[in-house]
CSV table of C-alpha atoms in Angstrom, one decimal:
chain,number,residue,atom,x,y,z
A,1,MET,CA,6.9,13.6,-11.5
A,2,THR,CA,3.3,14.5,-10.6
A,3,PHE,CA,0.4,12.3,-9.6
A,4,GLU,CA,-1.1,12.6,-13.1
A,5,ASP,CA,2.3,11.5,-14.6
A,6,PHE,CA,2.4,8.5,-12.1
A,7,LYS,CA,-1.1,7.3,-13.1
A,8,LYS,CA,0.0,7.4,-16.8
A,9,MET,CA,3.1,5.4,-16.1
A,10,VAL,CA,1.8,2.9,-13.6
A,11,SER,CA,-1.1,0.5,-14.2
A,12,VAL,CA,-2.4,-0.9,-10.9
A,13,SER,CA,-5.9,-2.1,-11.8
A,14,LYS,CA,-8.1,-4.2,-9.5
A,15,GLU,CA,-8.3,-6.8,-12.2
A,16,GLU,CA,-4.5,-7.1,-12.4
A,17,ILE,CA,-4.1,-7.4,-8.7
A,18,CYS,CA,-6.9,-10.0,-8.5
A,19,ARG,CA,-5.3,-11.9,-11.3
A,20,GLU,CA,-2.1,-12.1,-9.4
A,21,ILE,CA,-4.0,-13.2,-6.3
A,22,LEU,CA,-5.4,-16.1,-8.4
A,23,GLU,CA,-1.9,-17.1,-9.5
A,24,ALA,CA,-0.7,-17.1,-5.9
A,25,ASN,CA,-3.7,-19.0,-4.6
A,26,ARG,CA,-4.7,-21.5,-7.2
A,27,ASP,CA,-4.5,-24.4,-4.7
A,28,LYS,CA,-7.1,-22.7,-2.4
A,29,ILE,CA,-9.5,-21.2,-5.0
A,30,LYS,CA,-12.0,-23.8,-6.1
A,31,VAL,CA,-13.4,-22.0,-9.2
A,32,LYS,CA,-11.5,-22.7,-12.3
A,33,LYS,CA,-12.6,-20.1,-14.9
A,34,GLU,CA,-10.1,-17.3,-14.7
A,35,LYS,CA,-12.3,-14.6,-15.9
A,36,LYS,CA,-15.0,-15.5,-13.4
A,37,VAL,CA,-12.5,-15.7,-10.6
A,38,VAL,CA,-11.1,-12.3,-11.3
A,39,GLU,CA,-14.5,-10.7,-11.6
A,40,ASN,CA,-15.6,-12.2,-8.3
A,41,LEU,CA,-12.4,-11.5,-6.4
A,42,VAL,CA,-12.8,-7.8,-7.4
A,43,LYS,CA,-16.3,-7.9,-5.9
A,44,ILE,CA,-15.1,-9.7,-2.8
A,45,PHE,CA,-12.1,-7.4,-2.1
A,46,ASP,CA,-14.1,-4.2,-2.8
A,47,ALA,CA,-16.8,-5.3,-0.4
A,48,THR,CA,-14.3,-6.3,2.2
A,49,LEU,CA,-12.4,-3.1,2.1
A,50,ASP,CA,-15.6,-1.1,2.1
A,51,ILE,CA,-17.2,-2.9,5.1
A,52,SER,CA,-13.9,-3.1,7.1
A,53,ASN,CA,-12.9,0.5,6.6
A,54,ARG,CA,-16.3,1.6,7.9
A,55,GLU,CA,-17.0,-1.0,10.6
A,56,GLY,CA,-13.8,-2.9,11.1
A,57,PHE,CA,-12.8,-6.3,9.7
A,58,SER,CA,-13.5,-8.1,13.0
A,59,ASN,CA,-17.1,-6.9,12.9
A,60,MET,CA,-17.6,-8.1,9.3
A,61,THR,CA,-19.5,-11.4,8.9
A,62,VAL,CA,-19.4,-13.6,5.9
A,63,ARG,CA,-23.1,-13.0,5.7
A,64,ASN,CA,-22.5,-9.2,5.5
A,65,LEU,CA,-19.8,-9.8,2.9
A,66,SER,CA,-22.3,-12.0,0.9
A,67,ARG,CA,-24.9,-9.2,1.0
A,68,LYS,CA,-22.3,-6.4,0.0
A,69,SER,CA,-20.6,-8.5,-2.7
A,70,GLY,CA,-23.7,-10.0,-4.3
A,71,LEU,CA,-22.2,-13.5,-4.0
A,72,SER,CA,-23.7,-16.3,-2.0
A,73,MET,CA,-22.0,-17.6,1.1
A,74,GLY,CA,-21.4,-20.9,-0.6
A,75,ALA,CA,-19.8,-19.0,-3.5
A,76,LEU,CA,-17.6,-17.0,-1.2
A,77,TYR,CA,-16.2,-20.1,0.4
A,78,SER,CA,-15.0,-21.2,-3.0
A,79,TYR,CA,-12.5,-18.4,-2.8
A,80,PHE,CA,-11.3,-18.6,0.9
A,81,SER,CA,-12.0,-21.1,3.7
A,82,ASN,CA,-12.3,-18.5,6.5
A,83,LYS,CA,-11.9,-14.8,7.2
A,84,ASP,CA,-8.3,-15.2,8.4
A,85,GLU,CA,-7.4,-16.6,5.0
A,86,LEU,CA,-9.2,-13.8,3.2
A,87,LEU,CA,-7.3,-11.3,5.4
A,88,THR,CA,-3.9,-12.9,4.5
A,89,MET,CA,-4.8,-12.9,0.8
A,90,ILE,CA,-5.5,-9.2,0.9
A,91,GLN,CA,-2.5,-8.2,3.0
A,92,THR,CA,-0.1,-10.4,1.1
A,93,GLN,CA,-1.0,-9.2,-2.4
A,94,GLY,CA,-1.1,-5.6,-1.3
A,95,ARG,CA,2.4,-5.8,0.0
A,96,GLU,CA,3.6,-7.6,-3.1
A,97,THR,CA,2.1,-5.0,-5.5
A,98,SER,CA,3.6,-2.1,-3.4
A,99,ARG,CA,7.0,-3.7,-3.4
A,100,ARG,CA,6.9,-4.4,-7.2
A,101,VAL,CA,5.8,-0.9,-8.2
A,102,LEU,CA,8.2,0.9,-5.9
A,103,GLU,CA,11.2,-1.2,-7.2
A,104,SER,CA,10.2,-0.8,-10.8
A,105,GLN,CA,9.9,3.1,-10.4
A,106,VAL,CA,12.9,3.6,-8.3
A,107,ALA,CA,15.5,1.3,-9.8
A,108,PRO,CA,16.1,3.0,-13.2
A,109,ILE,CA,16.7,6.5,-11.5
A,110,ASP,CA,20.2,7.7,-11.4
A,111,GLY,CA,21.6,9.7,-8.5
A,112,PRO,CA,20.6,9.4,-4.8
A,113,ARG,CA,18.7,12.7,-4.7
A,114,ARG,CA,16.5,12.0,-7.7
A,115,LYS,CA,16.1,8.4,-6.5
A,116,LEU,CA,15.0,9.6,-3.0
A,117,HIS,CA,12.5,12.1,-4.5
A,118,ARG,CA,11.0,9.4,-6.8
A,119,ALA,CA,10.7,6.9,-3.9
A,120,ILE,CA,8.8,9.4,-1.8
A,121,GLN,CA,6.5,10.4,-4.7
A,122,CYS,CA,6.0,6.8,-5.8
A,123,HIS,CA,5.0,5.7,-2.2
A,124,LEU,CA,2.6,8.6,-1.8
A,125,TYR,CA,1.0,8.2,-5.2
A,126,LEU,CA,0.6,4.4,-4.9
A,127,SER,CA,-1.0,5.0,-1.5
A,128,GLU,CA,-3.5,7.3,-3.2
A,129,VAL,CA,-4.3,4.9,-6.0
A,130,MET,CA,-4.6,2.1,-3.5
A,131,GLN,CA,-5.9,4.1,-0.6
A,132,PRO,CA,-8.6,1.6,0.6
A,133,TRP,CA,-6.0,-1.1,0.8
A,134,PHE,CA,-3.3,1.1,2.5
A,135,TYR,CA,-5.8,2.3,5.1
A,136,PHE,CA,-7.1,-1.3,5.7
A,137,SER,CA,-3.6,-2.6,6.0
A,138,TYR,CA,-2.7,0.1,8.7
A,139,ILE,CA,-5.8,-0.3,10.7
A,140,GLU,CA,-6.2,-4.0,10.6
A,141,ALA,CA,-2.5,-4.9,11.3
A,142,ARG,CA,-3.6,-5.7,15.0
A,143,ASN,CA,-6.0,-8.4,13.8
A,144,LEU,CA,-3.4,-10.3,11.8
A,145,SER,CA,-2.1,-13.7,13.0
A,146,LYS,CA,1.3,-13.7,14.6
A,147,PRO,CA,3.1,-15.0,11.5
A,148,GLU,CA,1.3,-12.3,9.4
A,149,GLN,CA,2.1,-9.6,11.9
A,150,LYS,CA,5.8,-10.5,11.6
A,151,ARG,CA,5.5,-10.2,7.8
A,152,ALA,CA,3.8,-6.9,8.1
A,153,ILE,CA,6.5,-5.5,10.4
A,154,ALA,CA,9.1,-6.9,8.1
A,155,SER,CA,7.4,-5.2,5.2
A,156,GLU,CA,7.4,-1.8,6.9
A,157,LEU,CA,11.1,-2.1,8.0
A,158,GLU,CA,11.9,-3.0,4.4
A,159,ALA,CA,10.2,0.2,3.1
A,160,GLU,CA,12.2,2.2,5.7
A,161,ALA,CA,15.4,0.4,4.6
A,162,VAL,CA,14.8,1.6,0.9
A,163,PHE,CA,14.8,5.2,2.1
A,164,ARG,CA,17.6,4.7,4.5
A,165,ASP,CA,19.8,3.1,1.9
A,166,ILE,CA,19.2,5.8,-0.6
A,167,MET,CA,20.1,8.5,2.0
A,168,THR,CA,23.2,6.5,3.0
A,169,GLU,CA,24.3,6.4,-0.7
A,170,GLY,CA,23.7,10.1,-0.9
A,171,ILE,CA,26.1,10.7,2.1
A,172,ARG,CA,28.7,8.3,0.6
A,173,GLN,CA,28.7,10.4,-2.7
A,174,GLY,CA,28.8,13.6,-0.8
A,175,VAL,CA,25.3,14.8,-1.9
A,176,TYR,CA,24.1,14.8,1.8
A,177,ALA,CA,25.6,15.8,5.0
A,178,GLU,CA,27.1,13.1,7.4
A,179,LYS,CA,24.0,12.4,9.5
A,180,ASP,CA,22.1,9.5,11.0
A,181,THR,CA,19.7,8.0,8.3
A,182,SER,CA,17.7,5.5,10.5
A,183,LEU,CA,15.6,8.2,12.4
A,184,PRO,CA,14.7,10.3,9.3
A,185,ALA,CA,13.8,7.0,7.4
A,186,SER,CA,11.4,6.1,10.3
A,187,VAL,CA,9.9,9.6,10.5
A,188,LEU,CA,9.5,9.7,6.7
A,189,LYS,CA,7.5,6.5,6.8
A,190,ALA,CA,5.2,8.0,9.5
A,191,MET,CA,4.7,11.0,7.3
A,192,LEU,CA,3.7,9.0,4.3
A,193,GLN,CA,1.3,7.0,6.4
A,194,ASP,CA,-0.3,10.2,7.7
A,195,TRP,CA,-1.5,11.0,4.1
A,196,TYR,CA,-3.5,7.8,3.6
A,197,VAL,CA,-4.7,7.4,7.3
A,198,LYS,CA,-5.8,11.0,7.7
A,199,ARG,CA,-6.8,12.1,4.3
A,200,TRP,CA,-9.8,13.9,5.7
A,201,LYS,CA,-7.5,16.4,7.3
A,202,TYR,CA,-5.7,17.4,4.0
A,203,LYS,CA,-8.9,17.3,2.1
A,204,GLN,CA,-10.3,19.9,4.6
A,205,ARG,CA,-7.2,22.1,4.1
A,206,ALA,CA,-7.4,21.7,0.3
A,207,ILE,CA,-3.9,20.3,0.2
A,208,SER,CA,-3.2,18.2,-2.9
A,209,ILE,CA,-1.1,15.1,-3.0
A,210,ASP,CA,1.5,16.8,-5.1
A,211,THR,CA,1.7,19.7,-2.6
A,212,TYR,CA,2.1,17.2,0.1
A,213,ALA,CA,4.8,15.2,-1.8
A,214,ASP,CA,6.7,18.5,-2.4
A,215,PHE,CA,6.5,19.3,1.3
A,216,VAL,CA,7.8,16.0,2.5
A,217,ILE,CA,10.7,16.2,0.0
A,218,ASP,CA,11.6,19.7,1.1
A,219,PHE,CA,11.4,18.7,4.8
A,220,LEU,CA,13.7,15.8,4.3
A,221,GLU,CA,16.1,17.8,2.1
A,222,THR,CA,16.4,20.4,4.8
A,223,TYR,CA,17.5,17.9,7.3
A,224,LEU,CA,20.0,16.2,4.9
A,225,LYS,CA,21.6,19.3,3.3
A,226,LYS,CA,25.2,19.9,3.7
């Protein structure tokens, strides 16, 4: 699977994500017209990610968000009561979208080797499609409330567990050598994060996402081979 294949197979539009956010937060969002809510949530989240990824979420004011999004401060408070609630909405829905896409793409694949390759590709390609959110999520983790920090940590460990379980199954089936799977799963997660946190580095070196995906797969296969 290439990045172009992934984009044809998986639809992760801003509108779909914001519609899911509306469904999960109907008790908090005061505006009732779904079309209007989705349109404005797209503006709010685009503006939030843009400001935060340049200046930091802690430095963003509601006034700045109002100016960037084109919505009045009063209108903004119809969608969230404070910045912490906005942060939680963005983080929660991003994690849910990532989990849903990864599961839907990996579950139908047969064989641990093909499944592992697809999981790596899917995670990388999704992080490219949703790069502003992935970067935001990584950088702003320190600003989360304690409960949200715990959920973020659990989400990262859950992603590692997906890779670890696939490798473990490969060992059980005799596809891979008898080796520890916890360490490579952890290192793999760090390699995947490096792509969306330090994209500038790979852009300067003219390394495409497909080239990077192939490298990560080859790197892991070298460690796991019998």
